[in-house]
Coordinates of C-alpha atoms in Angstrom, one line a residue:
Q619 CA 129.2 125.7 126.6
I620 CA 131.9 123.3 127.2
L621 CA 134.6 125.5 125.6
G622 CA 133.1 128.4 127.5
K623 CA 133.7 126.5 130.8
A624 CA 137.2 125.4 129.8
Y625 CA 138.2 129.1 128.9
A626 CA 136.5 130.4 132.1
V627 CA 138.5 128.2 134.2
L628 CA 141.9 128.7 132.3
S629 CA 141.5 132.5 132.0
D630 CA 140.9 132.7 135.8
A631 CA 144.1 132.4 137.8
K632 CA 142.4 131.1 141.1
Q633 CA 140.3 128.5 139.2
R634 CA 143.4 127.5 137.2
A635 CA 145.4 127.1 140.3
V636 CA 142.7 124.9 141.9
Y637 CA 142.4 122.9 138.6
D638 CA 146.2 122.4 138.5
E639 CA 146.4 121.5 142.0
R640 CA 143.3 119.1 142.3
G641 CA 142.2 118.2 138.8
T642 CA 138.9 119.6 139.7
V643 CA 136.9 123.0 139.3
D644 CA 134.5 124.7 141.4
E645 CA 131.3 124.3 139.4
E646 CA 129.3 127.1 141.7
G647 CA 132.4 129.6 141.1
E648 CA 131.6 132.9 139.7
A649 CA 133.9 132.3 136.6
L650 CA 131.5 129.4 135.5
R651 CA 128.3 131.3 136.6
G652 CA 128.8 134.1 134.1
E653 CA 126.0 134.9 131.7
R654 CA 128.2 135.4 128.7
D655 CA 127.1 134.6 125.2
W656 CA 129.7 132.3 124.2
A657 CA 128.6 131.4 120.7
E658 CA 129.0 135.4 120.1
Y659 CA 132.4 135.4 121.9
W660 CA 133.8 132.6 119.4
R661 CA 132.5 134.5 116.6
L662 CA 134.7 137.5 117.8
L663 CA 137.6 135.3 118.1
F664 CA 137.5 133.4 114.9
K665 CA 136.7 135.0 111.4
K666 CA 133.6 133.8 109.4
I667 CA 134.5 131.1 106.9
T668 CA 133.4 131.9 103.3
V669 CA 133.1 129.6 100.2
K670 CA 136.0 131.7 98.7
D671 CA 138.0 130.8 102.0
I672 CA 137.3 127.1 101.2
E673 CA 138.1 127.4 97.7
D674 CA 141.5 129.2 98.4
F675 CA 142.4 126.4 100.9
E676 CA 141.9 123.7 98.4
K677 CA 144.1 125.7 96.0
S678 CA 146.8 125.8 98.4
Y679 CA 146.4 122.2 99.8
K680 CA 146.4 120.2 96.6
G681 CA 149.9 119.4 95.4
S682 CA 151.3 120.7 98.6
E683 CA 153.7 118.7 101.2
E684 CA 150.8 118.6 103.7
E685 CA 148.5 116.8 101.1
L686 CA 151.4 114.4 100.1
A687 CA 151.8 113.4 103.9
D688 CA 148.2 113.0 104.3
I689 CA 147.9 110.7 101.2
K690 CA 150.7 108.5 102.6
A691 CA 149.2 108.4 106.2
A692 CA 145.6 107.4 104.7
Y693 CA 147.2 104.8 102.5
M694 CA 149.0 103.2 105.7
D695 CA 145.8 103.8 107.8
F696 CA 143.5 102.0 105.3
G697 CA 145.8 99.3 104.2
G698 CA 145.8 100.6 100.6
D699 CA 141.9 100.7 100.4
M700 CA 141.4 103.2 97.8
G701 CA 137.8 103.8 98.5
R702 CA 138.7 104.9 102.1
I703 CA 141.6 106.8 101.1
M704 CA 139.5 108.9 98.9
E705 CA 136.9 109.5 101.4
S706 CA 139.7 110.7 104.0
V707 CA 142.0 112.8 102.1
L708 CA 140.8 116.5 102.2
C709 CA 139.5 118.2 99.3
A710 CA 139.6 114.9 97.1
N711 CA 137.1 114.1 94.5
Y712 CA 137.0 111.1 91.9
T713 CA 138.8 113.4 89.2
D714 CA 142.0 113.5 91.6
E715 CA 142.0 109.7 91.8
P716 CA 144.5 109.3 88.9
R717 CA 146.8 112.0 90.4
I718 CA 146.6 110.4 93.9
R719 CA 147.2 106.9 92.6
K720 CA 150.3 108.1 91.0
I721 CA 151.5 109.8 94.2
I722 CA 150.9 106.3 96.2
E723 CA 152.7 104.3 93.4
K724 CA 155.7 106.5 93.4
A725 CA 155.8 106.3 97.4
I726 CA 155.6 102.4 97.1
E727 CA 158.6 102.3 94.4
S728 CA 160.7 104.5 96.6
G729 CA 160.1 102.4 99.6
E730 CA 158.5 105.2 101.5
V731 CA 155.2 103.0 102.1
P732 CA 154.9 99.2 101.9
F733 CA 153.1 97.3 99.1
Y734 CA 149.5 96.6 99.8
K735 CA 147.7 94.2 97.6
A736 CA 144.3 96.0 98.4
F737 CA 145.9 98.9 96.5
V738 CA 148.0 97.1 93.7
K739 CA 145.4 94.4 92.8
E740 CA 142.2 96.8 93.0
S741 CA 139.8 95.2 90.5
K742 CA 138.4 97.6 87.8
Q743 CA 135.0 96.5 88.8
K744 CA 135.6 98.1 92.4
M745 CA 137.1 101.3 90.8
N746 CA 134.0 101.7 88.4
A747 CA 131.7 101.1 91.3
R748 CA 133.4 103.8 93.2
K749 CA 133.2 106.1 90.4
R750 CA 129.6 105.5 89.6
R751 CA 128.8 106.2 93.3
V752 CA 130.7 109.4 93.4
E753 CA 129.1 110.5 90.1
K754 CA 125.6 109.7 91.5
E755 CA 126.3 111.6 94.7
A756 CA 127.5 114.7 92.6
R757 CA 124.2 114.6 90.4
E758 CA 122.0 114.4 93.6
A759 CA 124.0 117.5 95.1
E760 CA 123.5 119.5 91.7
K761 CA 119.7 118.4 91.9
T762 CA 119.3 119.6 95.5
K763 CA 121.1 123.0 94.6
E764 CA 118.7 123.5 91.8
Q765 CA 115.7 122.6 94.0
L766 CA 116.8 125.1 96.5
G767 CA 117.7 127.7 94.0
L768 CA 121.2 128.1 95.2
G769 CA 123.8 130.1 93.3
G770 CA 127.0 129.6 95.3
G771 CA 127.0 132.5 98.0
D772 CA 127.6 132.2 101.7
D773 CA 123.9 132.2 102.5
D774 CA 123.4 129.6 99.8
L775 CA 126.2 127.3 101.5
K776 CA 124.4 127.8 104.9
A777 CA 121.0 126.7 103.2
L778 CA 122.6 123.7 101.6
I779 CA 124.2 122.7 104.9
L780 CA 120.8 123.2 106.8
S781 CA 119.0 121.1 104.0
R782 CA 121.5 118.3 104.4
N783 CA 121.1 118.3 108.2
K784 CA 117.3 118.0 107.8
D785 CA 117.7 115.1 105.3
R786 CA 120.1 113.4 107.9
K787 CA 117.8 113.9 110.7
K788 CA 114.8 112.4 108.6
E789 CA 117.2 109.4 107.8
M790 CA 118.0 108.9 111.5
D791 CA 114.3 109.3 112.6
D792 CA 113.3 106.7 109.9
F793 CA 116.2 104.3 111.1
L794 CA 115.1 104.6 114.8
A795 CA 111.5 104.1 113.9
Q796 CA 112.6 101.0 111.9
L797 CA 114.5 99.6 114.8
E798 CA 111.5 100.4 117.1
A799 CA 109.3 98.3 114.9
E800 CA 111.7 95.5 114.5
Y801 CA 112.7 95.2 118.1
G802 CA 110.0 96.7 119.9
N803 CA 107.5 94.2 118.6
K804 CA 109.9 91.2 119.6
A805 CA 110.0 92.8 123.0
K806 CA 106.3 92.6 123.2
K807 CA 105.9 89.2 122.1
G808 CA 108.8 88.0 124.5
R809 CA 106.6 89.3 127.3
K810 CA 103.5 87.7 126.2
K811 CA 105.1 84.4 126.1
T812 CA 106.6 84.9 129.6
A813 CA 103.3 86.0 131.0
A814 CA 101.6 82.8 129.3
K815 CA 104.1 80.6 130.9
K816 CA 103.4 82.1 134.4
G817 CA 99.7 81.6 133.8
K818 CA 100.4 77.7 133.2

């Protein structure tokens, strides 16, 4: 809806002129009152992304100048924290870590990026913990895939995303319920004490 409104304003000469001059738009204007199905409209503009598109992108991205720049930027942004670097670089998984480490080491040696103790002095224990965590996540993903009977098609990808969204929603609901139980009770106790003092 937001994108639709922005497009409606920018594609309408009168609305755009008003926006350029005043920095506001006429919310009641005809351009913004249209009943267009914006979701359908964006689908016409942008092609559907398939699993193959993602795989092709990964092949072209890994080893590219873009990936190299992203790795250096992540190294700088996170002060050499390899865990956060691995989480932020596109398409990276734990099997890429030795390759990414070499890229960073080379950049340090050439003076392209500064020396960060967090990277150079990272303990084996921290490295192994990261590897164990990623391997556990991979096993859980495979288990979920088997439970849902997924085989790798586009519909399977959609089903997996929907499943993960449900899991995240449940986690958030549980978290909110926990907060309510913990802080809601404290608030009630606080009100009782206040009421008791007033009675005295």
